mmCIF file of C-alpha atoms in Angstrom:
data_model
loop_
_atom_site.group_PDB
_atom_site.id
_atom_site.type_symbol
_atom_site.label_atom_id
_atom_site.label_comp_id
_atom_site.label_asym_id
_atom_site.label_seq_id
_atom_site.Cartn_x
_atom_site.Cartn_y
_atom_site.Cartn_z
ATOM 1 C CA UNK A 18 115.962 85.376 106.087
ATOM 2 C CA UNK A 19 111.898 84.976 105.990
ATOM 3 C CA UNK A 20 111.769 82.538 103.286
ATOM 4 C CA UNK A 21 113.705 80.396 100.876
ATOM 5 C CA UNK A 22 116.762 81.859 98.732
ATOM 6 C CA UNK A 23 114.316 80.899 95.555
ATOM 7 C CA UNK A 24 111.484 83.071 96.601
ATOM 8 C CA UNK A 25 110.688 86.299 95.542
ATOM 9 C CA UNK A 26 110.069 89.058 98.085
ATOM 10 C CA UNK A 27 107.992 92.007 97.195
ATOM 11 C CA UNK A 28 108.882 95.640 98.318
ATOM 12 C CA UNK A 29 107.469 99.119 98.047
ATOM 13 C CA UNK A 30 108.405 102.330 98.065
ATOM 14 C CA UNK A 31 106.397 105.528 98.319
ATOM 15 C CA UNK A 32 106.562 108.697 96.779
ATOM 16 C CA UNK A 33 103.965 111.227 97.284
ATOM 17 C CA UNK A 34 102.818 113.446 94.671
ATOM 18 C CA UNK A 35 104.317 116.954 96.182
ATOM 19 C CA UNK A 36 105.697 118.459 93.099
ATOM 20 C CA UNK A 37 105.650 117.396 89.401
ATOM 21 C CA UNK A 38 109.088 115.852 89.584
ATOM 22 C CA UNK A 39 111.307 113.958 91.636
ATOM 23 C CA UNK A 40 114.715 114.920 92.622
ATOM 24 C CA UNK A 41 118.007 113.881 92.794
ATOM 25 C CA UNK A 42 117.329 113.858 96.626
ATOM 26 C CA UNK A 43 114.855 110.403 95.978
ATOM 27 C CA UNK A 44 117.782 109.306 93.733
ATOM 28 C CA UNK A 45 119.056 106.646 96.429
ATOM 29 C CA UNK A 46 115.535 104.545 97.265
ATOM 30 C CA UNK A 47 115.346 104.449 93.594
ATOM 31 C CA UNK A 48 118.703 102.472 93.164
ATOM 32 C CA UNK A 49 117.819 100.504 95.738
ATOM 33 C CA UNK A 50 114.510 99.751 94.584
ATOM 34 C CA UNK A 51 116.599 99.086 91.428
ATOM 35 C CA UNK A 52 119.384 96.567 93.036
ATOM 36 C CA UNK A 53 115.952 94.952 94.608
ATOM 37 C CA UNK A 54 114.954 93.854 91.369
ATOM 38 C CA UNK A 55 118.071 92.871 89.699
ATOM 39 C CA UNK A 56 118.529 90.716 92.692
ATOM 40 C CA UNK A 57 115.521 88.617 91.701
ATOM 41 C CA UNK A 58 112.966 90.219 93.752
ATOM 42 C CA UNK A 59 109.938 92.533 93.079
ATOM 43 C CA UNK A 60 109.693 96.213 93.341
ATOM 44 C CA UNK A 61 106.207 97.896 94.051
ATOM 45 C CA UNK A 62 106.411 101.876 93.424
ATOM 46 C CA UNK A 63 103.550 103.531 95.126
ATOM 47 C CA UNK A 64 102.197 107.169 94.098
ATOM 48 C CA UNK A 65 100.501 108.833 97.176
ATOM 49 C CA UNK A 66 97.672 110.049 95.438
ATOM 50 C CA UNK A 67 95.577 109.843 99.199
ATOM 51 C CA UNK A 68 98.520 110.800 101.563
ATOM 52 C CA UNK A 69 99.521 113.675 99.596
ATOM 53 C CA UNK A 70 95.795 114.918 100.050
ATOM 54 C CA UNK A 71 97.145 115.230 103.759
ATOM 55 C CA UNK A 72 101.024 116.207 103.603
ATOM 56 C CA UNK A 73 103.728 113.861 105.771
ATOM 57 C CA UNK A 74 104.971 116.008 108.464
ATOM 58 C CA UNK A 75 108.224 114.432 108.661
ATOM 59 C CA UNK A 76 111.000 116.976 108.963
ATOM 60 C CA UNK A 77 108.984 119.993 108.095
ATOM 61 C CA UNK A 78 108.657 122.758 110.624
ATOM 62 C CA UNK A 79 105.235 123.648 109.132
ATOM 63 C CA UNK A 80 102.736 122.250 107.703
ATOM 64 C CA UNK A 81 102.435 121.425 103.702
ATOM 65 C CA UNK A 82 100.575 123.484 101.728
ATOM 66 C CA UNK A 83 97.388 121.685 100.682
ATOM 67 C CA UNK A 84 97.295 121.186 96.986
ATOM 68 C CA UNK A 85 93.574 120.350 95.164
ATOM 69 C CA UNK A 86 92.749 117.110 93.373
ATOM 70 C CA UNK A 87 93.775 119.064 89.623
ATOM 71 C CA UNK A 88 97.692 119.635 91.523
ATOM 72 C CA UNK A 89 98.045 116.450 92.671
ATOM 73 C CA UNK A 90 96.878 114.624 89.308
ATOM 74 C CA UNK A 91 99.129 116.792 87.297
ATOM 75 C CA UNK A 92 102.077 115.460 89.960
ATOM 76 C CA UNK A 93 101.450 111.999 89.736
ATOM 77 C CA UNK A 94 101.691 112.062 86.324
ATOM 78 C CA UNK A 95 104.956 114.015 86.280
ATOM 79 C CA UNK A 96 106.573 111.667 88.940
ATOM 80 C CA UNK A 97 105.103 108.357 87.204
ATOM 81 C CA UNK A 98 107.582 108.822 84.004
ATOM 82 C CA UNK A 99 111.171 108.454 85.884
ATOM 83 C CA UNK A 100 110.712 105.275 87.026
ATOM 84 C CA UNK A 101 110.604 103.507 83.586
ATOM 85 C CA UNK A 102 114.059 104.776 83.513
ATOM 86 C CA UNK A 103 115.580 102.222 86.472
ATOM 87 C CA UNK A 104 112.924 99.762 86.932
ATOM 88 C CA UNK A 105 111.414 96.836 84.228
ATOM 89 C CA UNK A 106 107.952 96.908 84.595
ATOM 90 C CA UNK A 107 105.020 94.792 83.763
ATOM 91 C CA UNK A 108 104.069 94.921 80.445
ATOM 92 C CA UNK A 109 100.497 93.788 80.738
ATOM 93 C CA UNK A 110 99.534 96.145 83.556
ATOM 94 C CA UNK A 111 98.121 92.967 85.896
ATOM 95 C CA UNK A 112 99.753 92.146 88.781
ATOM 96 C CA UNK A 113 101.992 88.975 88.435
ATOM 97 C CA UNK A 114 103.516 88.316 91.885
ATOM 98 C CA UNK A 115 105.134 85.490 90.576
ATOM 99 C CA UNK A 116 107.073 87.858 88.213
ATOM 100 C CA UNK A 117 110.102 90.254 89.296
ATOM 101 C CA UNK A 118 108.527 92.705 87.268
ATOM 102 C CA UNK A 119 107.749 96.266 88.762
ATOM 103 C CA UNK A 120 104.331 97.526 89.374
ATOM 104 C CA UNK A 121 102.727 100.940 90.206
ATOM 105 C CA UNK A 122 99.899 101.416 92.521
ATOM 106 C CA UNK A 123 98.276 104.419 93.975
ATOM 107 C CA UNK A 124 97.163 104.414 97.696
ATOM 108 C CA UNK A 125 94.106 106.719 96.663
ATOM 109 C CA UNK A 126 92.536 103.667 94.784
ATOM 110 C CA UNK A 127 91.916 102.542 98.404
ATOM 111 C CA UNK A 128 92.180 105.560 100.858
ATOM 112 C CA UNK A 129 89.497 107.707 98.834
ATOM 113 C CA UNK A 130 87.184 104.510 99.787
ATOM 114 C CA UNK A 131 87.560 104.397 103.638
ATOM 115 C CA UNK A 132 84.610 105.483 105.726
ATOM 116 C CA UNK A 133 85.681 107.816 108.208
ATOM 117 C CA UNK A 134 83.744 106.433 111.484
ATOM 118 C CA UNK A 135 84.294 102.392 110.146
ATOM 119 C CA UNK A 136 87.659 103.355 110.057
ATOM 120 C CA UNK A 137 88.427 105.183 113.542
ATOM 121 C CA UNK A 138 87.013 101.758 114.906
ATOM 122 C CA UNK A 139 89.253 99.403 113.303
ATOM 123 C CA UNK A 140 92.098 101.036 113.321
ATOM 124 C CA UNK A 141 91.753 104.130 115.780
ATOM 125 C CA UNK A 142 91.955 101.483 118.420
ATOM 126 C CA UNK A 143 95.628 99.824 117.251
ATOM 127 C CA UNK A 144 97.288 103.455 117.839
ATOM 128 C CA UNK A 145 98.283 105.356 121.111
ATOM 129 C CA UNK A 146 98.971 108.846 121.351
ATOM 130 C CA UNK A 147 101.794 107.728 123.534
ATOM 131 C CA UNK A 148 103.348 105.702 121.142
ATOM 132 C CA UNK A 149 103.169 108.418 118.595
ATOM 133 C CA UNK A 150 104.391 111.233 120.808
ATOM 134 C CA UNK A 151 107.305 109.044 121.142
ATOM 135 C CA UNK A 152 108.663 109.165 117.420
ATOM 136 C CA UNK A 153 111.269 111.175 116.626
ATOM 137 C CA UNK A 154 109.816 113.070 113.833
ATOM 138 C CA UNK A 155 106.969 114.267 116.349
ATOM 139 C CA UNK A 156 109.218 114.937 118.786
ATOM 140 C CA UNK A 157 111.323 117.130 117.123
ATOM 141 C CA UNK A 158 108.243 119.117 115.657
ATOM 142 C CA UNK A 159 106.795 119.752 118.664
ATOM 143 C CA UNK A 160 110.288 120.452 120.260
ATOM 144 C CA UNK A 161 110.616 123.275 117.600
ATOM 145 C CA UNK A 162 107.315 124.577 118.690
ATOM 146 C CA UNK A 163 105.734 124.426 115.602
ATOM 147 C CA UNK A 164 101.807 123.304 114.960
ATOM 148 C CA UNK A 165 101.315 120.027 114.271
ATOM 149 C CA UNK A 166 97.585 119.604 112.937
ATOM 150 C CA UNK A 167 95.464 116.440 113.397
ATOM 151 C CA UNK A 168 95.161 116.239 109.722
ATOM 152 C CA UNK A 169 98.939 115.877 109.663
ATOM 153 C CA UNK A 170 98.988 113.780 112.784
ATOM 154 C CA UNK A 171 97.046 111.226 110.651
ATOM 155 C CA UNK A 172 99.507 110.818 107.982
ATOM 156 C CA UNK A 173 101.589 108.028 110.412
ATOM 157 C CA UNK A 174 98.001 105.477 110.673
ATOM 158 C CA UNK A 175 97.385 106.138 106.936
ATOM 159 C CA UNK A 176 101.176 105.203 106.010
ATOM 160 C CA UNK A 177 100.808 102.210 108.500
ATOM 161 C CA UNK A 178 97.450 101.678 106.812
ATOM 162 C CA UNK A 179 98.901 101.380 103.342
ATOM 163 C CA UNK A 180 101.799 98.821 104.464
ATOM 164 C CA UNK A 181 98.820 96.437 105.449
ATOM 165 C CA UNK A 182 96.666 97.267 102.350
ATOM 166 C CA UNK A 183 99.975 96.448 100.093
ATOM 167 C CA UNK A 184 100.424 92.965 101.676
ATOM 168 C CA UNK A 185 97.020 91.981 101.894
ATOM 169 C CA UNK A 186 96.490 92.828 98.191
ATOM 170 C CA UNK A 187 100.152 92.099 97.132
ATOM 171 C CA UNK A 188 101.771 90.293 99.319
ATOM 172 C CA UNK A 189 104.019 92.928 99.882
ATOM 173 C CA UNK A 190 106.351 92.230 103.062
ATOM 174 C CA UNK A 191 109.215 94.804 102.941
ATOM 175 C CA UNK A 192 108.690 98.872 103.101
ATOM 176 C CA UNK A 193 111.627 100.662 102.112
ATOM 177 C CA UNK A 194 112.440 104.621 102.736
ATOM 178 C CA UNK A 195 114.686 107.195 104.177
ATOM 179 C CA UNK A 196 115.982 107.382 107.826
ATOM 180 C CA UNK A 197 113.348 109.626 108.957
ATOM 181 C CA UNK A 198 110.637 107.569 107.589
ATOM 182 C CA UNK A 199 111.206 105.342 110.486
ATOM 183 C CA UNK A 200 108.683 105.474 112.832
ATOM 184 C CA UNK A 201 106.244 105.559 109.765
ATOM 185 C CA UNK A 202 107.140 102.069 109.001
ATOM 186 C CA UNK A 203 107.537 100.810 112.438
ATOM 187 C CA UNK A 204 103.542 101.994 113.043
ATOM 188 C CA UNK A 205 103.135 99.887 109.880
ATOM 189 C CA UNK A 206 104.822 96.860 110.614
ATOM 190 C CA UNK A 207 103.074 96.608 114.408
ATOM 191 C CA UNK A 208 99.691 97.065 112.470
ATOM 192 C CA UNK A 209 100.699 94.026 110.465
ATOM 193 C CA UNK A 210 101.495 92.405 113.180
ATOM 194 C CA UNK A 211 98.194 92.970 114.953
ATOM 195 C CA UNK A 212 96.552 91.266 111.774
ATOM 196 C CA UNK A 213 98.592 88.470 111.897
ATOM 197 C CA UNK A 214 101.322 90.049 109.238
ATOM 198 C CA UNK A 215 104.886 89.492 109.718
ATOM 199 C CA UNK A 216 106.499 92.352 107.954
ATOM 200 C CA UNK A 217 109.720 94.246 107.463
ATOM 201 C CA UNK A 218 111.631 97.674 107.309
ATOM 202 C CA UNK A 219 114.296 99.056 105.525
ATOM 203 C CA UNK A 220 115.755 102.427 106.115
ATOM 204 C CA UNK A 221 118.845 103.889 104.295
ATOM 205 C CA UNK A 222 120.204 107.228 105.882
ATOM 206 C CA UNK A 223 119.539 110.649 104.207
ATOM 207 C CA UNK A 224 122.442 111.293 101.650
ATOM 208 C CA UNK A 225 124.453 114.283 102.256
ATOM 209 C CA UNK A 226 127.562 115.671 100.603
ATOM 210 C CA UNK A 227 130.941 116.469 102.379
ATOM 211 C CA UNK A 228 129.725 120.104 103.455
ATOM 212 C CA UNK A 229 126.555 118.612 105.257
ATOM 213 C CA UNK A 230 123.994 119.839 102.656
ATOM 214 C CA UNK A 231 121.245 117.877 101.895
ATOM 215 C CA UNK A 232 121.485 115.779 98.168
ATOM 216 C CA UNK A 233 119.231 116.899 95.401
ATOM 217 C CA UNK A 234 119.962 120.903 95.868
ATOM 218 C CA UNK A 235 122.440 123.475 94.391
ATOM 219 C CA UNK A 236 122.948 126.607 94.043
ATOM 220 C CA UNK A 237 120.430 126.811 90.956
ATOM 221 C CA UNK A 238 117.921 125.092 92.620
ATOM 222 C CA UNK A 239 116.545 121.551 92.754
ATOM 223 C CA UNK A 240 118.332 118.855 90.668
ATOM 224 C CA UNK A 241 115.099 117.595 89.189
ATOM 225 C CA UNK A 242 115.414 114.366 86.999
ATOM 226 C CA UNK A 243 112.345 115.097 84.723
ATOM 227 C CA UNK A 244 113.809 116.610 81.583
ATOM 228 C CA UNK A 245 111.294 119.544 80.992
ATOM 229 C CA UNK A 246 112.351 120.407 84.606
ATOM 230 C CA UNK A 247 116.298 120.400 84.068
ATOM 231 C CA UNK A 248 117.922 119.616 81.276
ATOM 232 C CA UNK A 249 120.416 116.756 80.375
ATOM 233 C CA UNK A 250 123.126 119.058 80.429
ATOM 234 C CA UNK A 251 122.608 120.577 83.705
ATOM 235 C CA UNK A 252 122.034 117.364 85.193
ATOM 236 C CA UNK A 253 125.545 116.250 83.883
ATOM 237 C CA UNK A 254 126.979 119.167 85.236
ATOM 238 C CA UNK A 255 125.893 118.866 88.416
ATOM 239 C CA UNK A 256 127.330 115.246 89.111
ATOM 240 C CA UNK A 257 130.474 116.807 87.006
ATOM 241 C CA UNK A 258 130.558 119.092 89.843
ATOM 242 C CA UNK A 259 130.751 116.785 92.807
ATOM 243 C CA UNK A 260 133.146 117.527 95.318
ATOM 244 C CA UNK A 261 136.385 115.564 95.047
ATOM 245 C CA UNK A 262 135.821 113.584 98.891
ATOM 246 C CA UNK A 263 132.314 112.834 97.760
ATOM 247 C CA UNK A 264 132.751 111.567 93.569
ATOM 248 C CA UNK A 265 133.966 107.789 94.623
ATOM 249 C CA UNK A 266 131.130 107.231 97.122
ATOM 250 C CA UNK A 267 128.809 108.717 94.708
ATOM 251 C CA UNK A 268 130.225 106.485 92.202
ATOM 252 C CA UNK A 269 129.305 103.308 94.095
ATOM 253 C CA UNK A 270 125.829 104.666 95.381
ATOM 254 C CA UNK A 271 124.419 106.134 92.012
ATOM 255 C CA UNK A 272 126.236 104.170 89.072
ATOM 256 C CA UNK A 273 126.757 100.590 87.922
ATOM 257 C CA UNK A 274 130.292 101.016 87.446
ATOM 258 C CA UNK A 275 132.005 98.016 88.908
ATOM 259 C CA UNK A 276 133.141 98.200 92.122
ATOM 260 C CA UNK A 277 136.709 97.030 91.153
ATOM 261 C CA UNK A 278 136.696 100.067 88.375
ATOM 262 C CA UNK A 279 135.939 102.194 91.062
ATOM 263 C CA UNK A 280 138.784 101.255 93.385
ATOM 264 C CA UNK A 281 141.071 101.951 90.539
ATOM 265 C CA UNK A 282 139.590 105.365 90.206
ATOM 266 C CA UNK A 283 139.747 105.672 93.989
ATOM 267 C CA UNK A 284 143.662 106.104 93.465
ATOM 268 C CA UNK A 285 143.537 108.973 91.402
ATOM 269 C CA UNK A 286 144.167 112.330 93.141
ATOM 270 C CA UNK A 287 144.966 115.973 92.149
ATOM 271 C CA UNK A 288 143.582 117.030 88.672
ATOM 272 C CA UNK A 289 143.237 113.354 87.861
ATOM 273 C CA UNK A 290 140.191 112.879 90.401
ATOM 274 C CA UNK A 291 138.379 114.822 87.301
ATOM 275 C CA UNK A 292 138.629 111.541 85.172
ATOM 276 C CA UNK A 293 136.320 110.074 87.892
ATOM 277 C CA UNK A 294 133.989 113.130 88.234
ATOM 278 C CA UNK A 295 133.335 112.457 84.254
ATOM 279 C CA UNK A 296 132.357 108.924 84.353
ATOM 280 C CA UNK A 297 130.074 109.211 87.465
ATOM 281 C CA UNK A 298 128.561 112.047 85.721
ATOM 282 C CA UNK A 299 128.090 109.816 82.398
ATOM 283 C CA UNK A 300 126.981 107.042 83.916
ATOM 284 C CA UNK A 301 124.281 109.117 86.052
ATOM 285 C CA UNK A 302 123.191 110.937 83.012
ATOM 286 C CA UNK A 303 122.737 107.991 80.762
ATOM 287 C CA UNK A 304 120.685 105.638 83.176
ATOM 288 C CA UNK A 305 118.660 108.591 83.861
ATOM 289 C CA UNK A 306 118.317 110.385 80.044
ATOM 290 C CA UNK A 307 119.592 107.352 78.087
ATOM 291 C CA UNK A 308 123.238 107.439 76.470
ATOM 292 C CA UNK A 309 122.297 109.210 73.195
ATOM 293 C CA UNK A 310 122.728 112.513 74.720
ATOM 294 C CA UNK A 311 125.677 111.826 76.527
ATOM 295 C CA UNK A 312 127.549 113.015 72.709
ATOM 296 C CA UNK A 313 125.876 116.439 72.332
ATOM 297 C CA UNK A 314 126.837 117.070 76.199
ATOM 298 C CA UNK A 315 130.431 116.693 75.774
ATOM 299 C CA UNK A 316 130.358 118.879 72.134
ATOM 300 C CA UNK A 317 128.965 121.372 74.103
ATOM 301 C CA UNK A 318 131.564 121.398 76.836
ATOM 302 C CA UNK A 319 133.872 121.051 74.357
ATOM 303 C CA UNK A 320 133.262 123.942 72.759
ATOM 304 C CA UNK A 321 132.396 126.440 76.179
ATOM 305 C CA UNK A 322 135.725 125.509 77.356
ATOM 306 C CA UNK A 323 137.808 126.143 73.795
ATOM 307 C CA UNK A 324 138.939 129.474 72.018
ATOM 308 C CA UNK A 325 137.056 130.009 68.575
ATOM 309 C CA UNK A 326 135.000 127.593 66.270
ATOM 310 C CA UNK A 327 131.856 126.582 66.310
ATOM 311 C CA UNK A 328 129.577 126.005 69.475
ATOM 312 C CA UNK A 329 127.533 123.601 69.904
ATOM 313 C CA UNK A 330 123.796 124.473 71.830
ATOM 314 C CA UNK A 331 122.092 121.114 71.353
ATOM 315 C CA UNK A 332 122.081 120.456 75.029
ATOM 316 C CA UNK A 333 121.773 123.808 76.507
ATOM 317 C CA UNK A 334 118.048 124.386 78.062
ATOM 318 C CA UNK A 335 116.029 126.858 75.735
ATOM 319 C CA UNK A 336 113.314 129.022 75.928
ATOM 320 C CA UNK A 337 111.286 131.210 73.023
ATOM 321 C CA UNK A 338 110.302 134.444 72.567
ATOM 322 C CA UNK A 339 108.254 136.811 70.327
ATOM 323 C CA UNK A 340 109.593 140.007 68.549
ATOM 324 C CA UNK A 341 106.630 141.634 70.548
ATOM 325 C CA UNK A 342 109.022 140.883 73.834
ATOM 326 C CA UNK A 343 111.565 142.685 72.436
ATOM 327 C CA UNK A 344 109.347 145.532 71.728
ATOM 328 C CA UNK A 345 108.218 145.972 74.737
ATOM 329 C CA UNK A 346 111.165 145.648 76.556
ATOM 330 C CA UNK A 347 109.676 142.759 79.006
ATOM 331 C CA UNK A 348 112.540 140.227 78.230
ATOM 332 C CA UNK A 349 114.546 141.130 80.959
ATOM 333 C CA UNK A 350 117.669 139.604 81.705
ATOM 334 C CA UNK A 351 116.537 138.446 85.312
ATOM 335 C CA UNK A 352 113.498 137.282 83.880
ATOM 336 C CA UNK A 353 115.482 135.155 81.339
ATOM 337 C CA UNK A 354 118.107 133.925 84.113
ATOM 338 C CA UNK A 355 115.024 132.031 85.756
ATOM 339 C CA UNK A 356 113.013 130.683 83.060
ATOM 340 C CA UNK A 357 116.099 129.097 81.841
ATOM 341 C CA UNK A 358 116.844 127.434 85.234
ATOM 342 C CA UNK A 359 119.642 129.232 85.627
ATOM 343 C CA UNK A 360 118.695 131.306 88.771
ATOM 344 C CA UNK A 361 115.705 130.278 91.176
ATOM 345 C CA UNK A 362 114.436 133.684 91.407
ATOM 346 C CA UNK A 363 114.773 137.184 90.141
ATOM 347 C CA UNK A 364 116.595 138.512 93.415
ATOM 348 C CA UNK A 365 119.174 135.510 92.866
ATOM 349 C CA UNK A 366 119.556 136.607 88.708
ATOM 350 C CA UNK A 367 119.910 140.023 89.734
ATOM 351 C CA UNK A 368 123.147 139.028 92.715
ATOM 352 C CA UNK A 369 124.426 137.097 89.578
ATOM 353 C CA UNK A 370 124.247 140.386 87.363
ATOM 354 C CA UNK A 371 125.596 142.191 90.459
ATOM 355 C CA UNK A 372 128.297 139.985 91.021
ATOM 356 C CA UNK A 373 129.702 139.944 87.870
ATOM 357 C CA UNK A 374 128.703 136.534 86.610
ATOM 358 C CA UNK A 375 126.045 136.701 84.353
ATOM 359 C CA UNK A 376 126.862 137.273 80.341
ATOM 360 C CA UNK A 377 125.301 137.731 77.115
ATOM 361 C CA UNK A 378 127.300 135.342 74.916
ATOM 362 C CA UNK A 379 130.956 137.012 75.904
ATOM 363 C CA UNK A 380 129.437 140.264 77.317
ATOM 364 C CA UNK A 381 129.329 140.750 80.936
ATOM 365 C CA UNK A 382 125.618 142.075 81.971
ATOM 366 C CA UNK A 383 125.972 145.109 83.936
ATOM 367 C CA UNK A 384 122.231 146.267 83.906
ATOM 368 C CA UNK A 385 120.327 144.276 86.604
ATOM 369 C CA UNK A 386 117.322 145.673 85.156
ATOM 370 C CA UNK A 387 118.556 145.106 81.687
ATOM 371 C CA UNK A 388 116.681 143.478 78.516
ATOM 372 C CA UNK A 389 117.230 141.771 75.405
ATOM 373 C CA UNK A 390 116.454 144.253 72.431
ATOM 374 C CA UNK A 391 116.513 143.627 68.432
ATOM 375 C CA UNK A 392 119.668 144.662 68.253
ATOM 376 C CA UNK A 393 121.216 141.306 70.053
ATOM 377 C CA UNK A 394 119.451 138.969 67.294
ATOM 378 C CA UNK A 395 121.094 140.887 64.220
ATOM 379 C CA UNK A 396 123.453 137.949 63.300
ATOM 380 C CA UNK A 397 121.499 135.214 64.689
ATOM 381 C CA UNK A 398 117.875 134.063 65.877
ATOM 382 C CA UNK A 399 119.639 132.264 69.203
ATOM 383 C CA UNK A 400 121.940 134.101 71.848
ATOM 384 C CA UNK A 401 123.512 132.511 74.825
ATOM 385 C CA UNK A 402 122.933 133.688 78.266
ATOM 386 C CA UNK A 403 126.333 132.436 80.721
ATOM 387 C CA UNK A 404 125.837 132.139 84.640
ATOM 388 C CA UNK A 405 129.207 131.588 85.499
ATOM 389 C CA UNK A 406 131.733 129.473 83.391
ATOM 390 C CA UNK A 407 130.148 126.256 83.586
ATOM 391 C CA UNK A 408 126.280 126.935 82.793
ATOM 392 C CA UNK A 409 124.590 128.525 79.811
ATOM 393 C CA UNK A 410 120.984 128.400 78.055
ATOM 394 C CA UNK A 411 119.867 129.561 74.656
ATOM 395 C CA UNK A 412 117.044 132.416 74.313
ATOM 396 C CA UNK A 413 115.403 131.657 70.630
ATOM 397 C CA UNK A 414 113.440 134.733 69.000
ATOM 398 C CA UNK A 415 110.527 133.322 67.068
#
């Protein structure tokens, strides 16, 4: 306890702009920030516009692909929007240290202003190669005999400097992160101590499913948080398909359902555990996308598993094609499954077709190289492509 119970503590969590959306693998850290704010403290979201130019080598067997300025700016815009769903931000855009409102910063604002020789003289002396080589993330990379470039080796120093700079500018005392960031966080704490600042770190383990897989991935690809990358329906289905062994743990980690209610759900067994999965899917989806999307999702689920009657398609992912595509034979099923997010690659889509899991409406698709034709749109301007029993998307003829 570093201060009185009434004092507001500022903590930050950093996200590099490696893609134009975060995925479920980042969700635990975002939830920690959310709880931190609800407990009366101040969360600061750091967008790594500067460190994205270097690339974090942690947990990677090879160097990240370097991105140009345009790509980094695009990705920064993409990942920045999700935090408003979970945190309450400053309304004026100005930082108020006495407020618990969240604040967003970009480390490119100070990292891009550094002069190389001055930075080396001032901070290069604060880090030893011996100490940097002792961190697990570096040792793992070297043990695999994978090249670690000098550029990447600097990442730890830049993240440590971020922590010190945030303390100087905004009074930040705590850095949050995954367990794989422990070495980088400790470097920041030690740099702060040498500068007279008392800083702290808090890490959380990387979440895996009961079968040992990383959170945030599925057979269909990454579970993105942005709706333009993954539909509300597919996000809901991701949580609905949680394994029996994981559902209670995920309810505690990724929802705000009361612990009393979760303890009741823990007593469910057999087919009844599906009730808990639906609650998990509803709560997680509502927190990210809002409650208004749930009725359409429920209607779609109901119609997909019922016999007869009209089918609600509102919540399914959708793409639009032109009549020219039909005439040219370019609307191939494999391409359409990828565009709808029902497969991550054409190779995977063709495997789905070969395995009998791809359908056009209720009819099985058997030709891996097949394509839509005008005959498929005689009765309607929309057709449904299905991947397995629970995932589907709409192709609309313009």
